[in-house]
Coordinates of N, CA and C in Angstrom, one line a residue:
X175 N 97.4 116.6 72.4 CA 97.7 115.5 73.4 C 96.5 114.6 73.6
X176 N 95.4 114.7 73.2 CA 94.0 114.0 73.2 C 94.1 113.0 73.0
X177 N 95.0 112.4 71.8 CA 95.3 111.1 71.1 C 95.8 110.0 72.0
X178 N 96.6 110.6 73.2 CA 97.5 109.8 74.2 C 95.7 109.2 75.2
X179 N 95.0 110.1 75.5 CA 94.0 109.1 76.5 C 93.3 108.4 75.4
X180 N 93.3 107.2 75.8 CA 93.0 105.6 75.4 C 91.4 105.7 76.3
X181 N 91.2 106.0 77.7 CA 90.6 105.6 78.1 C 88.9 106.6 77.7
X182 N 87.5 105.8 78.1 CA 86.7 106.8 77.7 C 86.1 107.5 78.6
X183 N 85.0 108.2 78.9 CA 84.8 109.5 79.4 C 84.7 109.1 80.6
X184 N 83.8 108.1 81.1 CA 83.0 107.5 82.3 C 83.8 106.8 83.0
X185 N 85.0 106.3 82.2 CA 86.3 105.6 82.8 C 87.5 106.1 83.3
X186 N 87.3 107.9 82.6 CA 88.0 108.5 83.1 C 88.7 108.9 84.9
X187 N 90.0 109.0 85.2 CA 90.1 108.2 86.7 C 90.0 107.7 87.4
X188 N 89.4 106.3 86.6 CA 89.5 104.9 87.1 C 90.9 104.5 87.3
X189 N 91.1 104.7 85.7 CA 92.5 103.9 85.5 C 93.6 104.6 86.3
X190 N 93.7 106.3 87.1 CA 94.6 106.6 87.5 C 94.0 106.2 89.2
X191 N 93.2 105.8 89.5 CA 93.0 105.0 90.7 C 93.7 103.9 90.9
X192 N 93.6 102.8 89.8 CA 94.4 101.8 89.6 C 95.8 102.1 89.6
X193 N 96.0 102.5 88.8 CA 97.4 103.0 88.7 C 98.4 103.4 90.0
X194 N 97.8 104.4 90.8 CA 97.6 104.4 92.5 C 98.2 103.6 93.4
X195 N 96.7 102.8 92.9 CA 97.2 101.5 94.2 C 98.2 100.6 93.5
X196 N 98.6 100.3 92.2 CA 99.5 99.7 91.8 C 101.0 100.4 92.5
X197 N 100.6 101.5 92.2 CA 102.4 102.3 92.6 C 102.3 101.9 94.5
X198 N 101.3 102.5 95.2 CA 101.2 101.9 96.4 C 101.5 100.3 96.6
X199 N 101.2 99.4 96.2 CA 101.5 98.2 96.2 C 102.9 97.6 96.0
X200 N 104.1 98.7 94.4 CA 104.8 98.4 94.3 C 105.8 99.0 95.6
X201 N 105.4 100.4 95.6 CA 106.3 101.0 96.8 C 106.6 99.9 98.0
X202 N 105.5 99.8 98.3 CA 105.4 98.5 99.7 C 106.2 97.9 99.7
X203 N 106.0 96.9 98.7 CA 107.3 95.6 98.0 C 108.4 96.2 98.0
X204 N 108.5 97.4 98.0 CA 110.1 97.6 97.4 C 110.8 97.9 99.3
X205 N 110.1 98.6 100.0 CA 110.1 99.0 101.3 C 110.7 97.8 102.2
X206 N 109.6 96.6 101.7 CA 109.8 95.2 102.4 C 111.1 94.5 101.6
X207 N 111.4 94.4 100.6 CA 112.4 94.4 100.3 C 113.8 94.6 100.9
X208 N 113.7 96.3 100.9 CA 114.8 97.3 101.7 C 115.1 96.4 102.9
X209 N 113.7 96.0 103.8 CA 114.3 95.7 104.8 C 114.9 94.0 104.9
X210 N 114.1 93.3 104.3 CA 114.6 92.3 104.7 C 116.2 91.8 103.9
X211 N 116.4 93.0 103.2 CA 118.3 92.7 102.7 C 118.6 93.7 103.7
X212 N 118.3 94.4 104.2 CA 119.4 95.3 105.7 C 119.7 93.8 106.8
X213 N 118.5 92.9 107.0 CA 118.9 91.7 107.5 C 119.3 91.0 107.4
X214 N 119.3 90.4 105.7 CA 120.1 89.2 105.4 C 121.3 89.7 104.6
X215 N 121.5 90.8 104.1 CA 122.2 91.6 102.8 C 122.1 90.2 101.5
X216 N 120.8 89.9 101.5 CA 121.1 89.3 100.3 C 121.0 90.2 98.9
X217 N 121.5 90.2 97.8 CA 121.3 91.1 97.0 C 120.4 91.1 96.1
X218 N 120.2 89.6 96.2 CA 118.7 89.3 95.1 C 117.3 90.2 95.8
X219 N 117.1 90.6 97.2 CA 116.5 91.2 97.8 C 116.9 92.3 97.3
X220 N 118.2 92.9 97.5 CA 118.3 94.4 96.8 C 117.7 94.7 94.9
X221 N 118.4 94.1 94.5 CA 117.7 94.5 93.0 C 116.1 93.9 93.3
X222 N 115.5 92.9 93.6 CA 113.9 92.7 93.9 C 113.3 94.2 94.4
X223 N 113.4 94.8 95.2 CA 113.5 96.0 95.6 C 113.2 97.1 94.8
X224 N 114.6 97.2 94.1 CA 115.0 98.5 93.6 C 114.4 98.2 92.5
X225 N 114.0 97.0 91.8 CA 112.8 96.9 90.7 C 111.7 97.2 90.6
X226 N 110.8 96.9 91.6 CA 109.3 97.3 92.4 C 109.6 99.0 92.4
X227 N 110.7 99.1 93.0 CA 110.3 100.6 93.1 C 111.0 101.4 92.0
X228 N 111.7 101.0 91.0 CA 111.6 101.8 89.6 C 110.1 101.6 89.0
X229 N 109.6 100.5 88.9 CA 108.7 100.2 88.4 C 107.2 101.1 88.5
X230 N 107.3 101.2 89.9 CA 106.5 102.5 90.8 C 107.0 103.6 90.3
X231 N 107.9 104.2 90.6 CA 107.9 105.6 89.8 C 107.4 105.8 88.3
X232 N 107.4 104.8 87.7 CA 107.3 104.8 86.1 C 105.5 104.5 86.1
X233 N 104.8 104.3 87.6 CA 104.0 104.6 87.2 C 103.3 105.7 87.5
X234 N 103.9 106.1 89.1 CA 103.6 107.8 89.3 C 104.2 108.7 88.3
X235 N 104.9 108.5 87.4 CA 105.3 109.6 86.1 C 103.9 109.2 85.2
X236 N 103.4 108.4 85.2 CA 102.1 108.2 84.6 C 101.2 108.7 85.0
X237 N 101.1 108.7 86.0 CA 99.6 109.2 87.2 C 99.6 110.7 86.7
X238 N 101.1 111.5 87.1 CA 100.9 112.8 87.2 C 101.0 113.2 85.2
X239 N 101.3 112.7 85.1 CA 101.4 112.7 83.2 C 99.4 112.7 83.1
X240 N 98.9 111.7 83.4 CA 97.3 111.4 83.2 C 96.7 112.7 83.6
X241 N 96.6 113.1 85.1 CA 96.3 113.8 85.9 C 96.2 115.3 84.9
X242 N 97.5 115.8 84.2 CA 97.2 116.9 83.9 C 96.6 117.1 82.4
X243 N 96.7 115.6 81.9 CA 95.7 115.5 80.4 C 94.1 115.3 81.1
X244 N 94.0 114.9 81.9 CA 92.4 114.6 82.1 C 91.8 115.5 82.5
X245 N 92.5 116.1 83.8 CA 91.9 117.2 83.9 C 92.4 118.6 84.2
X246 N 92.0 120.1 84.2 CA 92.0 121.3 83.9 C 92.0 122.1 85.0
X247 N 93.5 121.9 85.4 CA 93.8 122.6 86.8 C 94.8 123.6 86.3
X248 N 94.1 124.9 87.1 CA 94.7 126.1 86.9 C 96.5 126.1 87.1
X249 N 96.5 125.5 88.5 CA 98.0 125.5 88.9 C 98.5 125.6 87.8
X250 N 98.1 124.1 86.9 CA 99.0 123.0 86.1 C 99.1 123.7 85.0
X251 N 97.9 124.6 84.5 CA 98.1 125.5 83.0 C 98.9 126.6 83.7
X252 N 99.0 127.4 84.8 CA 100.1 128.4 85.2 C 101.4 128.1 84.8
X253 N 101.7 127.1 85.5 CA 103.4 126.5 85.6 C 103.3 126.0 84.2
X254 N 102.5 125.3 83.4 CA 102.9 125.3 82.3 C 103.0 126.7 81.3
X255 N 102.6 127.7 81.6 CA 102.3 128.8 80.3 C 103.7 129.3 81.2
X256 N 104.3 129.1 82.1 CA 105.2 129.8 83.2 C 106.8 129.1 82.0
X257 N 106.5 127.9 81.7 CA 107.5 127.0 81.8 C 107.8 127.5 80.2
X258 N 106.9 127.8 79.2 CA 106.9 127.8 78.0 C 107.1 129.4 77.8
X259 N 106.8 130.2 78.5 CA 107.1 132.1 78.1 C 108.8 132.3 78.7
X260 N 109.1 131.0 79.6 CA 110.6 131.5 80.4 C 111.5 130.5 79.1
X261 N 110.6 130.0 77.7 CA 111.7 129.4 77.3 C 112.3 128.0 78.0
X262 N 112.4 127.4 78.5 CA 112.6 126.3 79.2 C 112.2 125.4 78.0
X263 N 111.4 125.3 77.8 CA 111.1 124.4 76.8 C 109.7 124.9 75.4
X264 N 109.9 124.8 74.5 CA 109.3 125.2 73.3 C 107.9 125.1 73.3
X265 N 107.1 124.0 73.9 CA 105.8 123.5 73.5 C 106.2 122.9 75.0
X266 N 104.5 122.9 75.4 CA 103.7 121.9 76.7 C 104.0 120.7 76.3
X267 N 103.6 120.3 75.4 CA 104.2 119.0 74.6 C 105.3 118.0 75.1
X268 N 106.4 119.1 75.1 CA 107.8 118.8 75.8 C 107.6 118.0 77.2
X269 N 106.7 118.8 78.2 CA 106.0 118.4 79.3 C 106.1 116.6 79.2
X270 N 104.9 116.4 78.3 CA 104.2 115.0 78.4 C 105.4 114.5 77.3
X271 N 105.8 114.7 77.0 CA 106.8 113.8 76.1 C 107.7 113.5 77.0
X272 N 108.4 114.3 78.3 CA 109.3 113.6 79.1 C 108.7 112.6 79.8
X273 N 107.7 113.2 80.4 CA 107.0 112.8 81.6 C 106.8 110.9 80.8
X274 N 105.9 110.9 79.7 CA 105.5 109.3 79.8 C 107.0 108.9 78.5
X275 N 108.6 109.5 78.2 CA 109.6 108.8 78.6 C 110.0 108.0 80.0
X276 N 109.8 109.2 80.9 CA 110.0 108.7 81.9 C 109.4 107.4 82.7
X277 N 108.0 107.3 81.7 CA 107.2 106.0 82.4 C 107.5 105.2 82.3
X278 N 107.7 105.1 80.7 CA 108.4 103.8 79.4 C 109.7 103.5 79.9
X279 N 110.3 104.5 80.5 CA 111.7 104.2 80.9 C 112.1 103.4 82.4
X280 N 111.6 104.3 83.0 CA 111.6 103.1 84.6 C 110.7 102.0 84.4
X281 N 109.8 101.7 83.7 CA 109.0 100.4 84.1 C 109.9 99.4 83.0
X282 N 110.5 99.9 82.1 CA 110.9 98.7 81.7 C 112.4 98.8 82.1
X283 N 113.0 99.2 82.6 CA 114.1 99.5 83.6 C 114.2 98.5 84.8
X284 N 113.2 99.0 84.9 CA 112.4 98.1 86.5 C 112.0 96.6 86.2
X285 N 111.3 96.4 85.2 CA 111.3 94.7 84.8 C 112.5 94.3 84.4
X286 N 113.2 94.8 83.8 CA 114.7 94.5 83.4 C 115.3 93.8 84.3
X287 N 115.7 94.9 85.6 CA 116.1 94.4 86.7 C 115.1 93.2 87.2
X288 N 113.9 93.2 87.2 CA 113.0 92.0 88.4 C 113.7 90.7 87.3
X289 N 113.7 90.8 85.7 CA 114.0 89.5 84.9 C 115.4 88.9 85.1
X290 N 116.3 90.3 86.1 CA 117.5 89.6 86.3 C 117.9 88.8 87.4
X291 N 116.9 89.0 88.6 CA 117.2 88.8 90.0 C 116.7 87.1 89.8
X292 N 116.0 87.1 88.6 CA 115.6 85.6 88.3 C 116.2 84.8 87.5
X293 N 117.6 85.3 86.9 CA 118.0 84.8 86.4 C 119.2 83.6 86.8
X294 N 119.5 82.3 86.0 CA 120.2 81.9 86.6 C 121.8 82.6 86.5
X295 N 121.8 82.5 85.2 CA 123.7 83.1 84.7 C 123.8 84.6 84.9
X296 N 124.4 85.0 85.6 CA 124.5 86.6 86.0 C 125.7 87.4 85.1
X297 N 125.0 88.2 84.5 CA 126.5 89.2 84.1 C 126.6 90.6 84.1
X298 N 127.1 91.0 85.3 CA 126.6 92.7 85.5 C 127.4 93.3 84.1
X299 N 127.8 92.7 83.2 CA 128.2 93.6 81.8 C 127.3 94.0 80.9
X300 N 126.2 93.1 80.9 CA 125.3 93.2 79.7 C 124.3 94.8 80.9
X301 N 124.4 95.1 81.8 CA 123.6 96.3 82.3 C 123.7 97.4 81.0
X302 N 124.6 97.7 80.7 CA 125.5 98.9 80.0 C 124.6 98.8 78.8
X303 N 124.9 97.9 77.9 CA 123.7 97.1 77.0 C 122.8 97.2 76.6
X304 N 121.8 96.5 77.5 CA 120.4 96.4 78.0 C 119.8 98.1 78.5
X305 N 120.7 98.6 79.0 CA 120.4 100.1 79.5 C 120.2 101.2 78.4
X306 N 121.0 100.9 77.0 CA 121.2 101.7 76.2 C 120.0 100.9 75.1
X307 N 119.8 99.8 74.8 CA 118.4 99.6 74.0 C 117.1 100.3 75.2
X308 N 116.9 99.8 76.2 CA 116.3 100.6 77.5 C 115.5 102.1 76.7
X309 N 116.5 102.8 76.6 CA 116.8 104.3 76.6 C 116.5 104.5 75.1
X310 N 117.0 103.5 73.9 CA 115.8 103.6 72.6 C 114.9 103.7 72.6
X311 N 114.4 102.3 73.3 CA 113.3 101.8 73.2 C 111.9 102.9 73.6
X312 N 112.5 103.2 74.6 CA 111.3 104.3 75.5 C 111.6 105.6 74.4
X313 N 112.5 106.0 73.9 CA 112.5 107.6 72.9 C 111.6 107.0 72.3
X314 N 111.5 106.3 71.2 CA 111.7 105.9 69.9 C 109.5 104.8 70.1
X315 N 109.2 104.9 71.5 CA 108.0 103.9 71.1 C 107.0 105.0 71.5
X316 N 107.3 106.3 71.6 CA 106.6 107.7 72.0 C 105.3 107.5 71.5
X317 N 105.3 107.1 69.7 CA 104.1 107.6 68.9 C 103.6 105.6 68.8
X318 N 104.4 104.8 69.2 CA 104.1 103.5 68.9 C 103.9 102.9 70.3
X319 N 102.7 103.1 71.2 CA 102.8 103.0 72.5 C 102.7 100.9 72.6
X320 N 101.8 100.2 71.5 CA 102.3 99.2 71.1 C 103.5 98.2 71.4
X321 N 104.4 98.9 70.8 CA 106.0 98.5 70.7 C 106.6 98.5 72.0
X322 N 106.1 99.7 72.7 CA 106.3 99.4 74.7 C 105.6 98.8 75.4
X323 N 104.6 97.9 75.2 CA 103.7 97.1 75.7 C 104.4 95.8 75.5
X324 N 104.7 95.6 73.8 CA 105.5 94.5 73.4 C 106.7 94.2 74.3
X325 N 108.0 95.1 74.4 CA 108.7 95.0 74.7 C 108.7 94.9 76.6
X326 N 107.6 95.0 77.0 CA 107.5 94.8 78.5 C 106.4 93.5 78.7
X327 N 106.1 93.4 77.8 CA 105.2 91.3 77.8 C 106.5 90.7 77.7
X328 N 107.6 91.0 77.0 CA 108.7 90.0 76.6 C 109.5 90.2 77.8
X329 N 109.8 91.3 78.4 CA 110.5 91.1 79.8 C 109.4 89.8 81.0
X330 N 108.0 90.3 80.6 CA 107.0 89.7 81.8 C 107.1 88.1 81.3
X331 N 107.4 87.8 80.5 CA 107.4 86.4 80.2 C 108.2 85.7 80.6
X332 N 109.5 86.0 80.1 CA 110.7 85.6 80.6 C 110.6 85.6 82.6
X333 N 110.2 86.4 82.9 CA 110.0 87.0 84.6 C 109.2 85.5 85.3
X334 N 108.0 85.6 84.2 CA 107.3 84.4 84.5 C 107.4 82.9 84.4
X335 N 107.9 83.0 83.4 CA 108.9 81.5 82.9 C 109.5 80.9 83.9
X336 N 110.8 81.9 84.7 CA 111.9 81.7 85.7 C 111.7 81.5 86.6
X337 N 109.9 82.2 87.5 CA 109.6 82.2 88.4 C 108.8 80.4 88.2
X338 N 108.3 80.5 87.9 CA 107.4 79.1 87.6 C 109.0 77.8 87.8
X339 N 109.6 78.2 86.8 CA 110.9 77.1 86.9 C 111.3 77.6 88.5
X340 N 111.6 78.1 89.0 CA 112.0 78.4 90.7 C 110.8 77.6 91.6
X341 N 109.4 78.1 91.0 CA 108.7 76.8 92.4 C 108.6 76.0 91.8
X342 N 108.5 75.2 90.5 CA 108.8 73.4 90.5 C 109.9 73.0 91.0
X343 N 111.1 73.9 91.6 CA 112.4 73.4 92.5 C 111.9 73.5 93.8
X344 N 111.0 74.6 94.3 CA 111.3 74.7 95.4 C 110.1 74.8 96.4
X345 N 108.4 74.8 95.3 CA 107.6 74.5 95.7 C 107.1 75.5 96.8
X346 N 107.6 76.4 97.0 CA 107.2 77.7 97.6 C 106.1 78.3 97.2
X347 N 104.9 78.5 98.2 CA 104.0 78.9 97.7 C 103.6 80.4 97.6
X348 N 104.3 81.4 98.0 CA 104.9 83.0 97.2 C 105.1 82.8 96.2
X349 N 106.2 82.2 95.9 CA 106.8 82.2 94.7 C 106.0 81.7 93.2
X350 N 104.8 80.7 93.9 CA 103.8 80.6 92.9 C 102.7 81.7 92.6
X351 N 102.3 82.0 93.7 CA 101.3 83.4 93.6 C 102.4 84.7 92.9
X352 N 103.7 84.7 93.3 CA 104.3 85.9 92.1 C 104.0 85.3 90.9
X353 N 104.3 83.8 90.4 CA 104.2 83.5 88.9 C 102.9 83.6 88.8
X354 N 101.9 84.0 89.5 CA 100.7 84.3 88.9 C 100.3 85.6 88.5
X355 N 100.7 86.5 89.9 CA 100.4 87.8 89.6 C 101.2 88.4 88.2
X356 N 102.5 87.7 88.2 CA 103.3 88.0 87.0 C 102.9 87.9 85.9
X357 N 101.9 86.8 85.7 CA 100.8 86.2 84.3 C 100.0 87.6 84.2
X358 N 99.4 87.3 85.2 CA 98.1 88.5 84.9 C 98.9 89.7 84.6
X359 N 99.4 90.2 84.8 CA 100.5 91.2 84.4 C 101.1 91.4 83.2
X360 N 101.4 89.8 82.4 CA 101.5 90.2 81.0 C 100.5 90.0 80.4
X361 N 99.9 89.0 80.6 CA 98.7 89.4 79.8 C 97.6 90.4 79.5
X362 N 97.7 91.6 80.6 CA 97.2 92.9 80.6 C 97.8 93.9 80.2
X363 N 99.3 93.6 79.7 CA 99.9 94.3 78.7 C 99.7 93.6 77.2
X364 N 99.6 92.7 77.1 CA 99.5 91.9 75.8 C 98.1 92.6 75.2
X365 N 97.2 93.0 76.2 CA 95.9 93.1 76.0 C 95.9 94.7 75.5
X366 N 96.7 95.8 76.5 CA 96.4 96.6 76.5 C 97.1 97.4 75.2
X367 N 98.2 96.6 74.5 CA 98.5 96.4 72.9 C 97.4 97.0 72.5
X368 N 96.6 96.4 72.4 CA 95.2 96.8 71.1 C 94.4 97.5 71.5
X369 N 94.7 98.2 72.6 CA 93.7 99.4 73.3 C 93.3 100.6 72.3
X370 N 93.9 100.8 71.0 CA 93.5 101.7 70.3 C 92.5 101.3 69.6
X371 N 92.3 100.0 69.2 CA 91.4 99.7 68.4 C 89.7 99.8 68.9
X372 N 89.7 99.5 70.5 CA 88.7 99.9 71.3 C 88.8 100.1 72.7
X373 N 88.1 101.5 73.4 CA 88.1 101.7 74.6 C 87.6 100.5 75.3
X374 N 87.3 99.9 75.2 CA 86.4 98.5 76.3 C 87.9 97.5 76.1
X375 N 88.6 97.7 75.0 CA 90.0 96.4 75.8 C 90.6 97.4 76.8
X376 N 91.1 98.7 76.7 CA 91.9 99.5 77.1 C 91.3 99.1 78.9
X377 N 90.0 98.9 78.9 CA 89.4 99.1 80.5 C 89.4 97.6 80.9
X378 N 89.6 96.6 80.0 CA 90.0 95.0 80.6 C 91.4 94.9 80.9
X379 N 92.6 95.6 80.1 CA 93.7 95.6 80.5 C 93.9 96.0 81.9
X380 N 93.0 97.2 81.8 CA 93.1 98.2 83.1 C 93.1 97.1 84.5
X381 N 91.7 96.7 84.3 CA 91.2 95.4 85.4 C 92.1 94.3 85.5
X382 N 92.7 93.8 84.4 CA 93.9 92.8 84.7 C 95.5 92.9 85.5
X383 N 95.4 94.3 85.2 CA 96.7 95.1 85.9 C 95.7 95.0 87.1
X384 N 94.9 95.8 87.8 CA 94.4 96.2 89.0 C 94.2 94.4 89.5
X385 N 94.1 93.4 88.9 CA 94.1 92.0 89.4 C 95.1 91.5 89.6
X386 N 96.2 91.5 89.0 CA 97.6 91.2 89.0 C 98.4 92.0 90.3
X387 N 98.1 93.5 90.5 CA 98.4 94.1 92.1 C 97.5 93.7 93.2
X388 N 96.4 92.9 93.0 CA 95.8 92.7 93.9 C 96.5 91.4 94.6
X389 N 97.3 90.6 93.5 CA 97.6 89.4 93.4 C 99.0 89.7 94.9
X390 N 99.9 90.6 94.0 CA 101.1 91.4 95.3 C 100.8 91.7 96.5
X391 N 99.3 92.7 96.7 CA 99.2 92.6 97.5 C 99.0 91.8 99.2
X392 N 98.2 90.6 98.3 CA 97.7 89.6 99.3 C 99.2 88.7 99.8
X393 N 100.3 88.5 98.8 CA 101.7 88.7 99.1 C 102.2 89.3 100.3
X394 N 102.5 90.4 100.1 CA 102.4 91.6 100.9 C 101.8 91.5 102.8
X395 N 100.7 91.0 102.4 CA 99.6 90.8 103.9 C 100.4 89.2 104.6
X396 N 100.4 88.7 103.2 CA 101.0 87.2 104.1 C 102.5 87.3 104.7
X397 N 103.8 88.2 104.2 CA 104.5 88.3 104.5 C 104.7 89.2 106.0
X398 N 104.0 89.8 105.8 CA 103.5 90.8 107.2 C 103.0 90.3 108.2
X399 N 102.0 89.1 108.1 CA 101.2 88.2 109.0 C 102.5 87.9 109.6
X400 N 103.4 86.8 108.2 CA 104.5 86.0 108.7 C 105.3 86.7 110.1
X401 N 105.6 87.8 109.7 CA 106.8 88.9 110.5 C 106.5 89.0 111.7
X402 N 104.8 89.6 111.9 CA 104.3 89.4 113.1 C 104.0 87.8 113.9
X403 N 104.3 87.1 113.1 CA 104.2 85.5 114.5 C 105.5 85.8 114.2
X404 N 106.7 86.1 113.9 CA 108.3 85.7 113.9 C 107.9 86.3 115.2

C-alpha cells in the first residue's frame, strides 16, 4: 500500500488536515444549501447541496483511507487482522481498494451533479448513463490515479465555464468568487496529475485545493453575514 502515499515524510498530515477542512467546508455548503431549498424549494439548491456533500464524503473516505496508511494504530491493525481471519475479505488490501473507490466515486459523483445544476438543457435520463461510466471510471482508475484527476478537471471545467457564462448574465458577485474557487480547484487537480513524478507538485496541488476551499469558505461567512442583517 506504500505506493498509494504521494505525499513526503514532513508533509505527512498536512494534506489530511487539508482535506479536513475541505470536507468541513463542503459539509457547511451542503447544510446551507438544505436550508435555504426547505425555504424556497428550489431544486437547483437541492442538487447544489447534495453535491457539496457527496463530494465531502468522497473526501472523508479519503481522510480515513490516509489516516490508516500513514499511521500505525492498534485499533486499525486489530479490526483489520479481525476482518481478514473472519474471511470477510481476503487481503487488507480489499480495505483501501474500497475505501479510495469510494473516494473516486462520490467526488466525481458529486461534481457530476454540481456540472448539472449549472447546466442550461436538463435531462434527468442521461443520470443512469453518466452514473454507470461514474462507476467505471472509479473501478478501473484504482492503479491510474491520473485518469481520475483527468476525468474530474473535465467535470471542473465545464462547472467553471457555466458558472463564468452565469455572472456575465447576472453579474453576481458569489457567483464570480465560485467561478474562481472552481478554477483553483481544477487546476490543483490538473497539477496533482503529475504528483508521481515529484513530491513537491503533490504538496502545491495540496495548497491549491486548501486555496480553492478557502475561496468557499469566505462564501460561506458572506452568506451568513447576509442571513444575519435579513
Amino acid at each position: 500500500m506504500l505506493r498509494l502515499i504521494l505525499s513526503p515524510e514532513w508533509f505527512l498530515g498536512a494534506d489530511i488536515i487539508i482535506d479536513f477542512f475541505s470536507f468541513l467546508v463542503l459539509l457547511t455548503f451542503a447544510i446551507i444549501s438544505a436550508k435555504y431549498y426547505s425555504l424556497s424549494k428550489n431544486k437547483k439548491l437541492l442538487y447544489l447541496g447534495l453535491s457539496f456533500f457527496l463530494v465531502g464524503l468522497g473526501e472523508l473516505s479519503k481522510i480515513i483511507m490516509n489516516i490508516g496508511l500513514y499511521y500505525d494504530f492498534t485499533i486499525a491493525y486489530n479490526v483489520g487482522r479481525m476482518i481478514i481471519t473472519s474471511h470477510v475479505v481476503e487481503s487488507i488490501d480489499a480495505v483501501y481498494y474500497i475505501g479510495f473507490f469510494l473516494h473516486r466515486f462520490l467526488i466525481m459523483l458529486g461534481f457530476y451533479f454540481l456540472y448539472y445544476t449549472t447546466k442550461k438543457n436538463k435531462s434527468k435520463s442521461e443520470h443512469l448513463l453518466v452514473l454507470y461510466f461514474i462507476a467505471i471510471s472509479a473501478i478501473f482508475t484504482n492503479d491510474m490515479q491520473y485518469l481520475f484527476n483527468i476525468t474530474v478537471t473535465i467535470f471542473l471545467v465545464f462547472i467553471f465555464v457555466n458558472y463564468l457564462k452565469i455572472y456575465r448574465k447576472t453579474r453576481a458577485e458569489n457567483t464570480k468568487t465560485l467561478a474562481t474557487g472552481f478554477f483553483l480547484l481544477l487546476i490543483s487537480y490538473i497539477v496533482m496529475s503529475f504528483s508521481r513524478i515529484d513530491s513537491n507538485i503533490y504538496i502545491t496541488a495540496n495548497l491549491l485545493q486548501l486555496a480553492s476551499y478557502i475561496v468557499f469558505l469566505y462564501i460561506i461567512i458572506k452568506i451568513y453575514k447576509h442571513g444575519k442583517k435579513k
